[in-house]
PDB file of C-alpha atoms in Angstrom:
ATOM      1  CA  MET K 172      -6.345 117.321 -28.018  1.00 58.00           C
ATOM      2  CA  ASN K 173      -8.690 115.257 -30.186  1.00 69.00           C
ATOM      3  CA  GLN K 174      -6.422 115.742 -33.186  1.00 70.00           C
ATOM      4  CA  ILE K 175      -3.413 114.567 -31.194  1.00 70.00           C
ATOM      5  CA  LEU K 176      -5.312 111.464 -29.977  1.00 76.00           C
ATOM      6  CA  LYS K 177      -6.572 110.730 -33.499  1.00 78.00           C
ATOM      7  CA  HIS K 178      -3.065 111.049 -34.909  1.00 72.00           C
ATOM      8  CA  ALA K 179      -1.616 108.782 -32.184  1.00 75.00           C
ATOM      9  CA  VAL K 180      -4.256 106.079 -32.798  1.00 81.00           C
ATOM     10  CA  THR K 181      -3.772 106.265 -36.582  1.00 81.00           C
ATOM     11  CA  THR K 182       0.003 106.006 -36.189  1.00 77.00           C
ATOM     12  CA  LEU K 183      -0.324 103.022 -33.839  1.00 80.00           C
ATOM     13  CA  LEU K 184      -2.696 101.190 -36.216  1.00 85.00           C
ATOM     14  CA  ARG K 185      -0.389 101.898 -39.139  1.00 82.00           C
ATOM     15  CA  MET K 186       2.564 100.491 -37.214  1.00 80.00           C
ATOM     16  CA  ILE K 187       0.655  97.331 -36.185  1.00 84.00           C
ATOM     17  CA  LEU K 188      -0.443  96.677 -39.791  1.00 86.00           C
ATOM     18  CA  LEU K 189       3.114  97.224 -40.985  1.00 84.00           C
ATOM     19  CA  LEU K 190       4.532  94.814 -38.388  1.00 83.00           C
ATOM     20  CA  ALA K 191       1.912  92.173 -39.255  1.00 84.00           C
ATOM     21  CA  GLY K 192       2.601  92.486 -42.992  1.00 86.00           C
ATOM     22  CA  VAL K 193       6.371  92.305 -42.571  1.00 84.00           C
ATOM     23  CA  SER K 194       6.153  89.305 -40.228  1.00 84.00           C
ATOM     24  CA  ILE K 195       3.960  87.370 -42.704  1.00 87.00           C
ATOM     25  CA  ILE K 196       6.176  88.166 -45.711  1.00 87.00           C
ATOM     26  CA  SER K 197       9.350  87.389 -43.750  1.00 82.00           C
ATOM     27  CA  PHE K 198       7.906  84.074 -42.567  1.00 82.00           C
ATOM     28  CA  LEU K 199       6.883  83.085 -46.116  1.00 85.00           C
ATOM     29  CA  LEU K 200      10.345  83.966 -47.436  1.00 83.00           C
ATOM     30  CA  VAL K 201      12.119  81.964 -44.725  1.00 78.00           C
ATOM     31  CA  ILE K 202      10.035  78.797 -45.121  1.00 79.00           C
ATOM     32  CA  SER K 203      10.482  79.054 -48.920  1.00 80.00           C
ATOM     33  CA  SER K 204      14.246  79.073 -48.510  1.00 75.00           C
ATOM     34  CA  PRO K 205      16.095  75.985 -49.864  1.00 76.00           C
ATOM     35  CA  ILE K 206      18.022  75.770 -46.565  1.00 74.00           C
ATOM     36  CA  ASP K 207      16.844  72.857 -44.425  1.00 74.00           C
ATOM     37  CA  PRO K 208      16.853  74.076 -40.794  1.00 72.00           C
ATOM     38  CA  ILE K 209      17.415  70.525 -39.524  1.00 74.00           C
ATOM     39  CA  ASP K 210      20.530  70.089 -41.703  1.00 72.00           C
ATOM     40  CA  ALA K 211      21.711  73.519 -40.587  1.00 69.00           C
ATOM     41  CA  TYR K 212      21.157  72.545 -36.929  1.00 70.00           C
ATOM     42  CA  VAL K 213      22.772  69.092 -36.913  1.00 69.00           C
ATOM     43  CA  GLY K 214      25.276  69.796 -39.706  1.00 66.00           C
ATOM     44  CA  ALA K 215      24.969  68.600 -43.298  1.00 59.00           C
ATOM     45  CA  GLU K 216      27.832  66.089 -42.862  1.00 59.00           C
ATOM     46  CA  SER K 217      26.659  64.605 -39.560  1.00 64.00           C
ATOM     47  CA  ASN K 218      25.541  60.972 -39.340  1.00 71.00           C
ATOM     48  CA  VAL K 219      22.438  61.399 -37.213  1.00 72.00           C
ATOM     49  CA  SER K 220      19.685  58.856 -37.750  1.00 76.00           C
ATOM     50  CA  GLN K 221      16.293  59.616 -39.212  1.00 76.00           C
ATOM     51  CA  GLU K 222      14.739  59.157 -35.771  1.00 79.00           C
ATOM     52  CA  GLN K 223      17.079  61.744 -34.298  1.00 78.00           C
ATOM     53  CA  ARG K 224      16.246  64.160 -37.125  1.00 77.00           C
ATOM     54  CA  GLU K 225      12.537  63.676 -36.364  1.00 79.00           C
ATOM     55  CA  ASN K 226      13.196  64.328 -32.684  1.00 80.00           C
ATOM     56  CA  VAL K 227      14.997  67.575 -33.581  1.00 76.00           C
ATOM     57  CA  ALA K 228      12.134  68.632 -35.861  1.00 77.00           C
ATOM     58  CA  GLU K 229       9.584  67.876 -33.128  1.00 79.00           C
ATOM     59  CA  TYR K 230      11.595  69.738 -30.475  1.00 78.00           C
ATOM     60  CA  TRP K 231      11.774  72.925 -32.563  1.00 75.00           C
ATOM     61  CA  GLY K 232       8.256  72.526 -34.005  1.00 76.00           C
ATOM     62  CA  LEU K 233       9.602  72.167 -37.553  1.00 75.00           C
ATOM     63  CA  ASN K 234       7.317  69.209 -38.330  1.00 78.00           C
ATOM     64  CA  GLU K 235       4.170  71.292 -37.949  1.00 81.00           C
ATOM     65  CA  PRO K 236       2.337  72.957 -40.874  1.00 84.00           C
ATOM     66  CA  PRO K 237       3.614  76.466 -41.713  1.00 83.00           C
ATOM     67  CA  VAL K 238       0.331  78.181 -40.828  1.00 85.00           C
ATOM     68  CA  LYS K 239       0.271  76.535 -37.393  1.00 85.00           C
ATOM     69  CA  ARG K 240       3.925  77.470 -36.840  1.00 83.00           C
ATOM     70  CA  TYR K 241       3.223  81.107 -37.675  1.00 84.00           C
ATOM     71  CA  PHE K 242       0.197  81.390 -35.379  1.00 86.00           C
ATOM     72  CA  THR K 243       2.061  79.577 -32.593  1.00 84.00           C
ATOM     73  CA  TRP K 244       4.831  82.164 -32.918  1.00 82.00           C
ATOM     74  CA  LEU K 245       2.260  84.997 -33.058  1.00 84.00           C
ATOM     75  CA  SER K 246       0.411  83.822 -29.929  1.00 84.00           C
ATOM     76  CA  LYS K 247       3.697  83.626 -28.013  1.00 83.00           C
ATOM     77  CA  LEU K 248       4.660  87.069 -29.290  1.00 83.00           C
ATOM     78  CA  MET K 249       1.450  88.496 -27.830  1.00 84.00           C
ATOM     79  CA  GLN K 250       2.623  87.180 -24.450  1.00 83.00           C
ATOM     80  CA  GLY K 251       6.056  88.782 -24.845  1.00 81.00           C
ATOM     81  CA  ASP K 252       7.838  85.589 -25.921  1.00 82.00           C
ATOM     82  CA  MET K 253       9.604  85.842 -29.302  1.00 82.00           C
ATOM     83  CA  GLY K 254      10.674  82.196 -29.233  1.00 81.00           C
ATOM     84  CA  THR K 255      14.065  80.519 -28.931  1.00 83.00           C
ATOM     85  CA  SER K 256      16.838  80.893 -31.477  1.00 84.00           C
ATOM     86  CA  ILE K 257      17.929  77.654 -33.154  1.00 81.00           C
ATOM     87  CA  THR K 258      21.307  79.197 -33.967  1.00 80.00           C
ATOM     88  CA  TYR K 259      22.286  80.550 -30.553  1.00 83.00           C
ATOM     89  CA  GLN K 260      20.135  78.255 -28.325  1.00 82.00           C
ATOM     90  CA  LYS K 261      18.929  81.304 -26.404  1.00 84.00           C
ATOM     91  CA  PRO K 262      15.675  83.293 -26.175  1.00 87.00           C
ATOM     92  CA  VAL K 263      15.347  85.712 -29.104  1.00 86.00           C
ATOM     93  CA  THR K 264      14.607  88.611 -26.748  1.00 87.00           C
ATOM     94  CA  GLN K 265      17.918  87.987 -24.976  1.00 86.00           C
ATOM     95  CA  ILE K 266      19.855  87.985 -28.273  1.00 86.00           C
ATOM     96  CA  LEU K 267      18.093  91.114 -29.522  1.00 85.00           C
ATOM     97  CA  GLY K 268      18.769  92.865 -26.227  1.00 84.00           C
ATOM     98  CA  SER K 269      22.502  92.135 -26.323  1.00 81.00           C
ATOM     99  CA  ARG K 270      22.922  92.930 -30.038  1.00 83.00           C
ATOM    100  CA  PHE K 271      20.558  95.876 -30.394  1.00 83.00           C
ATOM    101  CA  LEU K 272      22.667  98.317 -28.369  1.00 84.00           C
ATOM    102  CA  ALA K 273      25.816  97.549 -30.400  1.00 83.00           C
ATOM    103  CA  SER K 274      24.006  98.016 -33.722  1.00 84.00           C
ATOM    104  CA  VAL K 275      22.141 101.155 -32.670  1.00 85.00           C
ATOM    105  CA  THR K 276      25.363 102.756 -31.404  1.00 86.00           C
ATOM    106  CA  LEU K 277      27.097 101.945 -34.686  1.00 85.00           C
ATOM    107  CA  MET K 278      24.233 103.219 -36.850  1.00 85.00           C
ATOM    108  CA  ALA K 279      23.630 106.347 -34.746  1.00 87.00           C
ATOM    109  CA  ILE K 280      27.266 107.478 -35.040  1.00 88.00           C
ATOM    110  CA  ALA K 281      27.347 106.719 -38.765  1.00 87.00           C
ATOM    111  CA  TRP K 282      24.020 108.492 -39.316  1.00 87.00           C
ATOM    112  CA  LEU K 283      25.120 111.635 -37.480  1.00 90.00           C
ATOM    113  CA  LEU K 284      28.488 111.782 -39.250  1.00 89.00           C
ATOM    114  CA  SER K 285      27.020 111.229 -42.727  1.00 87.00           C
ATOM    115  CA  GLY K 286      24.291 113.815 -42.138  1.00 87.00           C
ATOM    116  CA  LEU K 287      26.642 116.448 -40.741  1.00 90.00           C
ATOM    117  CA  PHE K 288      29.431 116.065 -43.306  1.00 90.00           C
ATOM    118  CA  GLY K 289      26.992 115.545 -46.211  1.00 88.00           C
ATOM    119  CA  PHE K 290      25.077 118.699 -45.308  1.00 89.00           C
ATOM    120  CA  LEU K 291      28.242 120.815 -44.936  1.00 90.00           C
ATOM    121  CA  LEU K 292      29.792 119.477 -48.142  1.00 90.00           C
ATOM    122  CA  GLY K 293      26.521 120.103 -50.005  1.00 88.00           C
ATOM    123  CA  ILE K 294      26.315 123.720 -48.819  1.00 88.00           C
ATOM    124  CA  MET K 295      29.954 124.486 -49.638  1.00 89.00           C
ATOM    125  CA  SER K 296      29.779 122.734 -53.003  1.00 88.00           C
ATOM    126  CA  GLY K 297      26.558 124.501 -53.979  1.00 85.00           C
ATOM    127  CA  ALA K 298      27.861 127.900 -52.868  1.00 85.00           C
ATOM    128  CA  MET K 299      31.042 127.370 -54.934  1.00 87.00           C
ATOM    129  CA  GLN K 300      29.283 125.911 -57.976  1.00 86.00           C
ATOM    130  CA  GLY K 301      31.685 125.240 -60.862  1.00 86.00           C
ATOM    131  CA  SER K 302      34.849 125.533 -58.729  1.00 88.00           C
ATOM    132  CA  LEU K 303      37.500 122.824 -58.324  1.00 91.00           C
ATOM    133  CA  PHE K 304      36.124 122.034 -54.856  1.00 90.00           C
ATOM    134  CA  ASP K 305      32.640 121.585 -56.321  1.00 89.00           C
ATOM    135  CA  LYS K 306      33.938 119.221 -58.998  1.00 91.00           C
ATOM    136  CA  CYS K 307      35.878 117.172 -56.430  1.00 91.00           C
ATOM    137  CA  VAL K 308      32.825 116.838 -54.176  1.00 89.00           C
ATOM    138  CA  LYS K 309      30.601 115.793 -57.087  1.00 89.00           C
ATOM    139  CA  THR K 310      33.124 113.217 -58.296  1.00 90.00           C
ATOM    140  CA  PHE K 311      33.545 111.826 -54.770  1.00 89.00           C
ATOM    141  CA  CYS K 312      29.760 111.565 -54.307  1.00 88.00           C
ATOM    142  CA  PHE K 313      29.161 109.896 -57.677  1.00 88.00           C
ATOM    143  CA  VAL K 314      31.912 107.343 -57.037  1.00 88.00           C
ATOM    144  CA  ILE K 315      30.740 106.568 -53.486  1.00 86.00           C
ATOM    145  CA  SER K 316      27.062 106.310 -54.448  1.00 82.00           C
ATOM    146  CA  SER K 317      27.872 103.617 -57.019  1.00 82.00           C
ATOM    147  CA  THR K 318      30.214 101.662 -54.741  1.00 83.00           C
ATOM    148  CA  PRO K 319      28.930  98.692 -52.689  1.00 84.00           C
ATOM    149  CA  THR K 320      29.192  99.041 -48.923  1.00 81.00           C
ATOM    150  CA  PHE K 321      31.027  95.760 -48.443  1.00 83.00           C
ATOM    151  CA  TRP K 322      33.712  96.828 -50.961  1.00 86.00           C
ATOM    152  CA  ILE K 323      34.345 100.094 -49.094  1.00 86.00           C
ATOM    153  CA  ALA K 324      34.463  98.119 -45.843  1.00 85.00           C
ATOM    154  CA  LEU K 325      37.072  95.750 -47.280  1.00 87.00           C
ATOM    155  CA  LEU K 326      39.186  98.679 -48.512  1.00 88.00           C
ATOM    156  CA  MET K 327      39.012 100.384 -45.102  1.00 87.00           C
ATOM    157  CA  LEU K 328      39.932  97.111 -43.408  1.00 86.00           C
ATOM    158  CA  MET K 329      42.922  96.503 -45.692  1.00 88.00           C
ATOM    159  CA  LEU K 330      44.226 100.083 -45.456  1.00 89.00           C
ATOM    160  CA  PHE K 331      43.663 101.106 -41.843  1.00 88.00           C
ATOM    161  CA  SER K 332      43.801  97.728 -40.080  1.00 86.00           C
ATOM    162  CA  ILE K 333      46.154  95.522 -42.077  1.00 86.00           C
ATOM    163  CA  ARG K 334      48.562  97.981 -43.739  1.00 87.00           C
ATOM    164  CA  LEU K 335      48.642 100.874 -41.257  1.00 88.00           C
ATOM    165  CA  GLY K 336      47.582  98.945 -38.145  1.00 85.00           C
ATOM    166  CA  TRP K 337      45.672 101.893 -36.717  1.00 88.00           C
ATOM    167  CA  PHE K 338      42.524  99.931 -35.910  1.00 84.00           C
ATOM    168  CA  PRO K 339      41.724  96.300 -34.951  1.00 84.00           C
ATOM    169  CA  ILE K 340      40.768  93.893 -37.739  1.00 80.00           C
ATOM    170  CA  GLY K 341      37.367  93.061 -36.296  1.00 74.00           C
ATOM    171  CA  LEU K 342      35.078  92.383 -33.337  1.00 75.00           C
ATOM    172  CA  SER K 343      33.773  94.954 -30.866  1.00 72.00           C
ATOM    173  CA  VAL K 344      36.202  94.146 -28.031  1.00 74.00           C
ATOM    174  CA  PRO K 345      39.790  92.827 -27.825  1.00 75.00           C
ATOM    175  CA  ILE K 346      40.162  89.051 -28.134  1.00 76.00           C
ATOM    176  CA  GLY K 347      40.852  87.194 -24.884  1.00 73.00           C
ATOM    177  CA  LYS K 348      39.445  89.828 -22.532  1.00 74.00           C
ATOM    178  CA  LEU K 349      36.480  89.402 -20.250  1.00 73.00           C
ATOM    179  CA  SER K 350      33.596  91.779 -20.858  1.00 71.00           C
ATOM    180  CA  SER K 351      34.086  93.341 -17.421  1.00 74.00           C
ATOM    181  CA  GLU K 352      37.742  94.115 -18.249  1.00 77.00           C
ATOM    182  CA  VAL K 353      37.059  95.940 -21.529  1.00 77.00           C
ATOM    183  CA  THR K 354      37.413  99.714 -21.229  1.00 82.00           C
ATOM    184  CA  LEU K 355      35.286 102.339 -22.959  1.00 83.00           C
ATOM    185  CA  LEU K 356      38.294 103.494 -24.986  1.00 85.00           C
ATOM    186  CA  GLU K 357      38.797  99.962 -26.357  1.00 82.00           C
ATOM    187  CA  ARG K 358      35.139  99.734 -27.359  1.00 83.00           C
ATOM    188  CA  VAL K 359      35.359 103.101 -29.159  1.00 85.00           C
ATOM    189  CA  HIS K 360      38.573 101.988 -30.874  1.00 85.00           C
ATOM    190  CA  HIS K 361      36.787  98.928 -32.299  1.00 84.00           C
ATOM    191  CA  LEU K 362      33.753 101.005 -33.284  1.00 85.00           C
ATOM    192  CA  ILE K 363      35.503 103.754 -35.288  1.00 87.00           C
ATOM    193  CA  LEU K 364      36.253 101.866 -38.509  1.00 87.00           C
ATOM    194  CA  PRO K 365      32.771 100.276 -39.014  1.00 87.00           C
ATOM    195  CA  ALA K 366      31.132 103.623 -38.188  1.00 87.00           C
ATOM    196  CA  LEU K 367      33.337 105.515 -40.656  1.00 88.00           C
ATOM    197  CA  THR K 368      32.539 102.971 -43.371  1.00 86.00           C
ATOM    198  CA  LEU K 369      28.813 103.343 -42.858  1.00 85.00           C
ATOM    199  CA  SER K 370      29.000 107.145 -42.689  1.00 86.00           C
ATOM    200  CA  ILE K 371      30.979 107.400 -45.960  1.00 86.00           C
ATOM    201  CA  THR K 372      28.323 105.454 -47.850  1.00 80.00           C
ATOM    202  CA  GLY K 373      25.619 107.809 -46.570  1.00 82.00           C
ATOM    203  CA  ILE K 374      27.343 111.099 -47.388  1.00 87.00           C
ATOM    204  CA  SER K 375      26.789 111.166 -51.166  1.00 85.00           C
ATOM    205  CA  SER K 376      22.984 111.340 -51.258  1.00 84.00           C
ATOM    206  CA  ILE K 377      22.654 114.110 -48.668  1.00 87.00           C
ATOM    207  CA  ALA K 378      25.549 116.124 -50.161  1.00 89.00           C
ATOM    208  CA  LEU K 379      24.249 116.013 -53.744  1.00 89.00           C
ATOM    209  CA  HIS K 380      20.696 116.815 -52.673  1.00 87.00           C
ATOM    210  CA  THR K 381      21.760 119.737 -50.470  1.00 88.00           C
ATOM    211  CA  ARG K 382      24.076 121.066 -53.205  1.00 89.00           C
ATOM    212  CA  GLN K 383      21.218 121.249 -55.711  1.00 87.00           C
ATOM    213  CA  LYS K 384      18.882 122.852 -53.177  1.00 86.00           C
ATOM    214  CA  ILE K 385      21.367 125.582 -52.251  1.00 86.00           C
ATOM    215  CA  ILE K 386      21.944 126.325 -55.953  1.00 87.00           C
ATOM    216  CA  ASP K 387      18.173 126.721 -56.439  1.00 85.00           C
ATOM    217  CA  VAL K 388      17.930 128.979 -53.399  1.00 84.00           C
ATOM    218  CA  LEU K 389      20.799 131.202 -54.583  1.00 82.00           C
ATOM    219  CA  LYS K 390      19.027 131.668 -57.921  1.00 83.00           C
ATOM    220  CA  SER K 391      15.699 132.661 -56.333  1.00 82.00           C
ATOM    221  CA  ASP K 392      14.254 136.179 -56.610  1.00 82.00           C
ATOM    222  CA  TYR K 393      14.433 137.027 -52.917  1.00 80.00           C
ATOM    223  CA  ILE K 394      18.136 136.125 -52.839  1.00 79.00           C
ATOM    224  CA  LEU K 395      18.791 138.315 -55.887  1.00 81.00           C
ATOM    225  CA  PHE K 396      16.952 141.131 -54.106  1.00 81.00           C
ATOM    226  CA  ALA K 397      19.039 140.594 -50.967  1.00 78.00           C
ATOM    227  CA  LYS K 398      22.227 140.620 -53.063  1.00 77.00           C
ATOM    228  CA  ALA K 399      21.170 143.938 -54.526  1.00 78.00           C
ATOM    229  CA  ARG K 400      21.043 145.279 -50.969  1.00 77.00           C
ATOM    230  CA  GLY K 401      24.716 144.379 -50.555  1.00 76.00           C
ATOM    231  CA  GLU K 402      24.575 141.147 -48.503  1.00 76.00           C
ATOM    232  CA  ASN K 403      27.368 138.672 -49.254  1.00 78.00           C
ATOM    233  CA  LYS K 404      26.814 135.039 -50.274  1.00 76.00           C
ATOM    234  CA  TRP K 405      27.553 133.317 -46.938  1.00 78.00           C
ATOM    235  CA  THR K 406      25.356 135.762 -45.021  1.00 80.00           C
ATOM    236  CA  LEU K 407      22.534 135.051 -47.470  1.00 78.00           C
ATOM    237  CA  ILE K 408      22.953 131.309 -47.006  1.00 79.00           C
ATOM    238  CA  ARG K 409      22.957 131.635 -43.217  1.00 80.00           C
ATOM    239  CA  ARG K 410      19.948 133.975 -43.055  1.00 78.00           C
ATOM    240  CA  HIS K 411      17.747 132.717 -45.897  1.00 75.00           C
ATOM    241  CA  GLY K 412      19.097 129.402 -47.178  1.00 76.00           C
ATOM    242  CA  LEU K 413      19.548 127.084 -44.197  1.00 79.00           C
ATOM    243  CA  ARG K 414      15.877 126.861 -43.227  1.00 75.00           C
ATOM    244  CA  ASN K 415      14.793 126.207 -46.830  1.00 76.00           C
ATOM    245  CA  ILE K 416      17.277 123.403 -47.375  1.00 81.00           C
ATOM    246  CA  ALA K 417      17.088 121.916 -43.867  1.00 79.00           C
ATOM    247  CA  ILE K 418      13.692 120.227 -44.256  1.00 75.00           C
ATOM    248  CA  PRO K 419      14.492 118.376 -47.517  1.00 76.00           C
ATOM    249  CA  ALA K 420      17.835 117.342 -46.041  1.00 79.00           C
ATOM    250  CA  ILE K 421      16.180 116.028 -42.864  1.00 78.00           C
ATOM    251  CA  THR K 422      13.591 114.156 -44.917  1.00 76.00           C
ATOM    252  CA  LEU K 423      16.309 112.485 -46.938  1.00 77.00           C
ATOM    253  CA  GLN K 424      18.424 111.702 -43.902  1.00 78.00           C
ATOM    254  CA  PHE K 425      15.571 110.098 -41.944  1.00 78.00           C
ATOM    255  CA  ALA K 426      14.429 108.232 -45.052  1.00 74.00           C
ATOM    256  CA  SER K 427      17.875 106.645 -45.205  1.00 76.00           C
ATOM    257  CA  PHE K 428      17.192 104.573 -42.066  1.00 76.00           C
ATOM    258  CA  SER K 429      16.348 101.498 -44.136  1.00 74.00           C
ATOM    259  CA  GLU K 430      19.533 101.863 -46.226  1.00 77.00           C
ATOM    260  CA  LEU K 431      21.498 102.414 -43.029  1.00 79.00           C
ATOM    261  CA  PHE K 432      20.183  99.173 -41.528  1.00 78.00           C
ATOM    262  CA  GLY K 433      20.955  97.283 -44.743  1.00 78.00           C
ATOM    263  CA  GLY K 434      24.448  98.771 -44.876  1.00 80.00           C
ATOM    264  CA  SER K 435      25.093  97.816 -41.264  1.00 80.00           C
ATOM    265  CA  VAL K 436      24.384  94.160 -42.096  1.00 80.00           C
ATOM    266  CA  LEU K 437      27.209  94.180 -44.659  1.00 81.00           C
ATOM    267  CA  ALA K 438      29.601  96.260 -42.538  1.00 81.00           C
ATOM    268  CA  GLU K 439      29.049  94.122 -39.429  1.00 82.00           C
ATOM    269  CA  ASN K 440      29.797  90.960 -41.394  1.00 82.00           C
ATOM    270  CA  VAL K 441      33.009  92.376 -42.893  1.00 84.00           C
ATOM    271  CA  PHE K 442      34.251  93.654 -39.517  1.00 83.00           C
ATOM    272  CA  SER K 443      32.831  90.664 -37.543  1.00 83.00           C
ATOM    273  CA  TYR K 444      31.002  93.221 -35.422  1.00 83.00           C
ATOM    274  CA  PRO K 445      28.501  91.444 -33.107  1.00 84.00           C
ATOM    275  CA  GLY K 446      25.325  93.388 -33.899  1.00 82.00           C
ATOM    276  CA  LEU K 447      21.918  92.624 -35.362  1.00 82.00           C
ATOM    277  CA  GLY K 448      23.365  92.489 -38.900  1.00 81.00           C
ATOM    278  CA  SER K 449      25.732  89.619 -38.178  1.00 81.00           C
ATOM    279  CA  ALA K 450      22.971  87.857 -36.198  1.00 84.00           C
ATOM    280  CA  ALA K 451      20.625  88.205 -39.191  1.00 83.00           C
ATOM    281  CA  SER K 452      23.203  86.621 -41.501  1.00 81.00           C
ATOM    282  CA  ALA K 453      23.760  83.703 -39.120  1.00 81.00           C
ATOM    283  CA  ALA K 454      20.004  83.193 -38.710  1.00 81.00           C
ATOM    284  CA  GLY K 455      19.433  83.292 -42.478  1.00 79.00           C
ATOM    285  CA  LEU K 456      22.122  80.682 -43.148  1.00 78.00           C
ATOM    286  CA  LYS K 457      20.563  78.307 -40.582  1.00 77.00           C
ATOM    287  CA  GLY K 458      16.875  78.933 -41.335  1.00 75.00           C
ATOM    288  CA  ASP K 459      16.375  80.307 -37.834  1.00 80.00           C
ATOM    289  CA  VAL K 460      12.772  81.527 -38.188  1.00 80.00           C
ATOM    290  CA  PRO K 461      12.209  82.994 -34.668  1.00 83.00           C
ATOM    291  CA  LEU K 462      15.430  85.027 -34.747  1.00 85.00           C
ATOM    292  CA  LEU K 463      14.880  86.271 -38.304  1.00 84.00           C
ATOM    293  CA  LEU K 464      11.331  87.363 -37.512  1.00 83.00           C
ATOM    294  CA  GLY K 465      12.530  89.113 -34.364  1.00 85.00           C
ATOM    295  CA  ILE K 466      15.227  91.015 -36.282  1.00 86.00           C
ATOM    296  CA  ALA K 467      12.745  91.875 -39.060  1.00 85.00           C
ATOM    297  CA  LEU K 468      10.341  93.379 -36.505  1.00 85.00           C
ATOM    298  CA  CYS K 469      13.213  95.316 -34.907  1.00 84.00           C
ATOM    299  CA  SER K 470      14.269  96.748 -38.277  1.00 83.00           C
ATOM    300  CA  VAL K 471      10.681  97.777 -39.082  1.00 83.00           C
ATOM    301  CA  LEU K 472      10.319  99.564 -35.751  1.00 84.00           C
ATOM    302  CA  PHE K 473      13.675 101.266 -36.335  1.00 81.00           C
ATOM    303  CA  VAL K 474      12.640 102.613 -39.759  1.00 80.00           C
ATOM    304  CA  PHE K 475       9.131 103.518 -38.570  1.00 81.00           C
ATOM    305  CA  VAL K 476      10.486 105.560 -35.649  1.00 81.00           C
ATOM    306  CA  GLY K 477      12.861 107.325 -38.051  1.00 77.00           C
ATOM    307  CA  ASN K 478      10.060 108.381 -40.395  1.00 76.00           C
ATOM    308  CA  LEU K 479       7.861 109.425 -37.482  1.00 77.00           C
ATOM    309  CA  SER K 480      10.674 111.548 -36.043  1.00 76.00           C
ATOM    310  CA  ALA K 481      11.070 113.294 -39.400  1.00 72.00           C
ATOM    311  CA  ASN K 482       7.350 114.144 -39.492  1.00 72.00           C
ATOM    312  CA  LEU K 483       7.513 115.637 -36.002  1.00 73.00           C
ATOM    313  CA  LEU K 484      10.614 117.679 -36.831  1.00 71.00           C
ATOM    314  CA  TYR K 485       8.913 119.300 -39.836  1.00 67.00           C
ATOM    315  CA  GLY K 486       6.573 121.227 -37.602  1.00 64.00           C
ATOM    316  CA  ILE K 487       9.396 122.348 -35.330  1.00 67.00           C
ATOM    317  CA  LEU K 488      11.608 123.613 -38.172  1.00 64.00           C
ATOM    318  CA  ASN K 489       8.837 125.203 -40.201  1.00 62.00           C
ATOM    319  CA  PRO K 490       5.620 126.155 -38.345  1.00 61.00           C
ATOM    320  CA  GLN K 491       3.887 126.842 -41.675  1.00 60.00           C
ATOM    321  CA  ILE K 492       3.482 123.104 -42.333  1.00 56.00           C
ATOM    322  CA  ARG K 493       2.036 122.193 -38.933  1.00 55.00           C
ATOM    323  CA  GLU K 494      -1.265 120.365 -39.222  1.00 50.00           C
ATOM    324  CA  GLY K 495      -4.133 122.014 -37.341  1.00 49.00           C
ATOM    325  CA  GLY K 496      -1.748 124.253 -35.425  1.00 48.00           C
ATOM    326  CA  THR K 497      -0.031 121.319 -33.725  1.00 49.00           C
ATOM    327  CA  LEU K 498       3.373 119.757 -34.254  1.00 46.00           C
ATOM    328  CA  LEU K 499       1.675 116.695 -35.719  1.00 45.00           C
TER     329      LEU K 499
END
């Protein structure tokens, strides 16, 4: 019980330090940006007077020293207030709440698809090492791993939306419909193409890693001994290989949370999908400090929970690596 409490406290402290560090670095990067938030707010070509610009700066607190602005934001955050977005003229918590579900749904589907297909392709490729299938999988993975996400997204958009017309060009719901009138099928239809794009970019790493692991397992002494007893290759993989390659694959898949979040920013912008990624781009272009800090904290929590989940799963999949006899 003491070990569990100690681990929980250590994890909480680590998360708080991480959030504090990311918020400070994000704030410094935003205020160092050449984008003037007042110009972004009123428009660079507008003819507002200097007095009106000063009024805007005073209203949003932009005329205060950076240190005071940061601690003002921090004190409000402690009270549950993440500030008001300059871009959307709404509370940051309200924007995060409406966008978070769309982004998490998109990333969860892409993460599951990339993990499942990458793992299966890796096993089959490794088991058939040197075959035509193995060469095709390796070539596909090498090409995809060196291809930018936004380029794949543009190709998918041009092929499946513009040329074939199978999927909508963008957005998460049909244009001109009220939110209450949108059906679940229409939402899924708009979600498929961005999710497929994100999943394709995540397949290569897990497939190549799993392929190499299964090759190593098949060359091990205990597999050679099992072969001598007459067991076939696929039975050996099912009985002795899956557990040995599952933990490295899970580690890699959970470690890809940060890449997944970064990829979703690009995919959401290409498909005009209203998630956290598109909100982050809009906030960055307008120097929207409260919204950017809110999204940065959300992304840190997302990645932190992913890594923590991986640590907990290790003990479930392989009891030999449990610490102190617990799952922690």
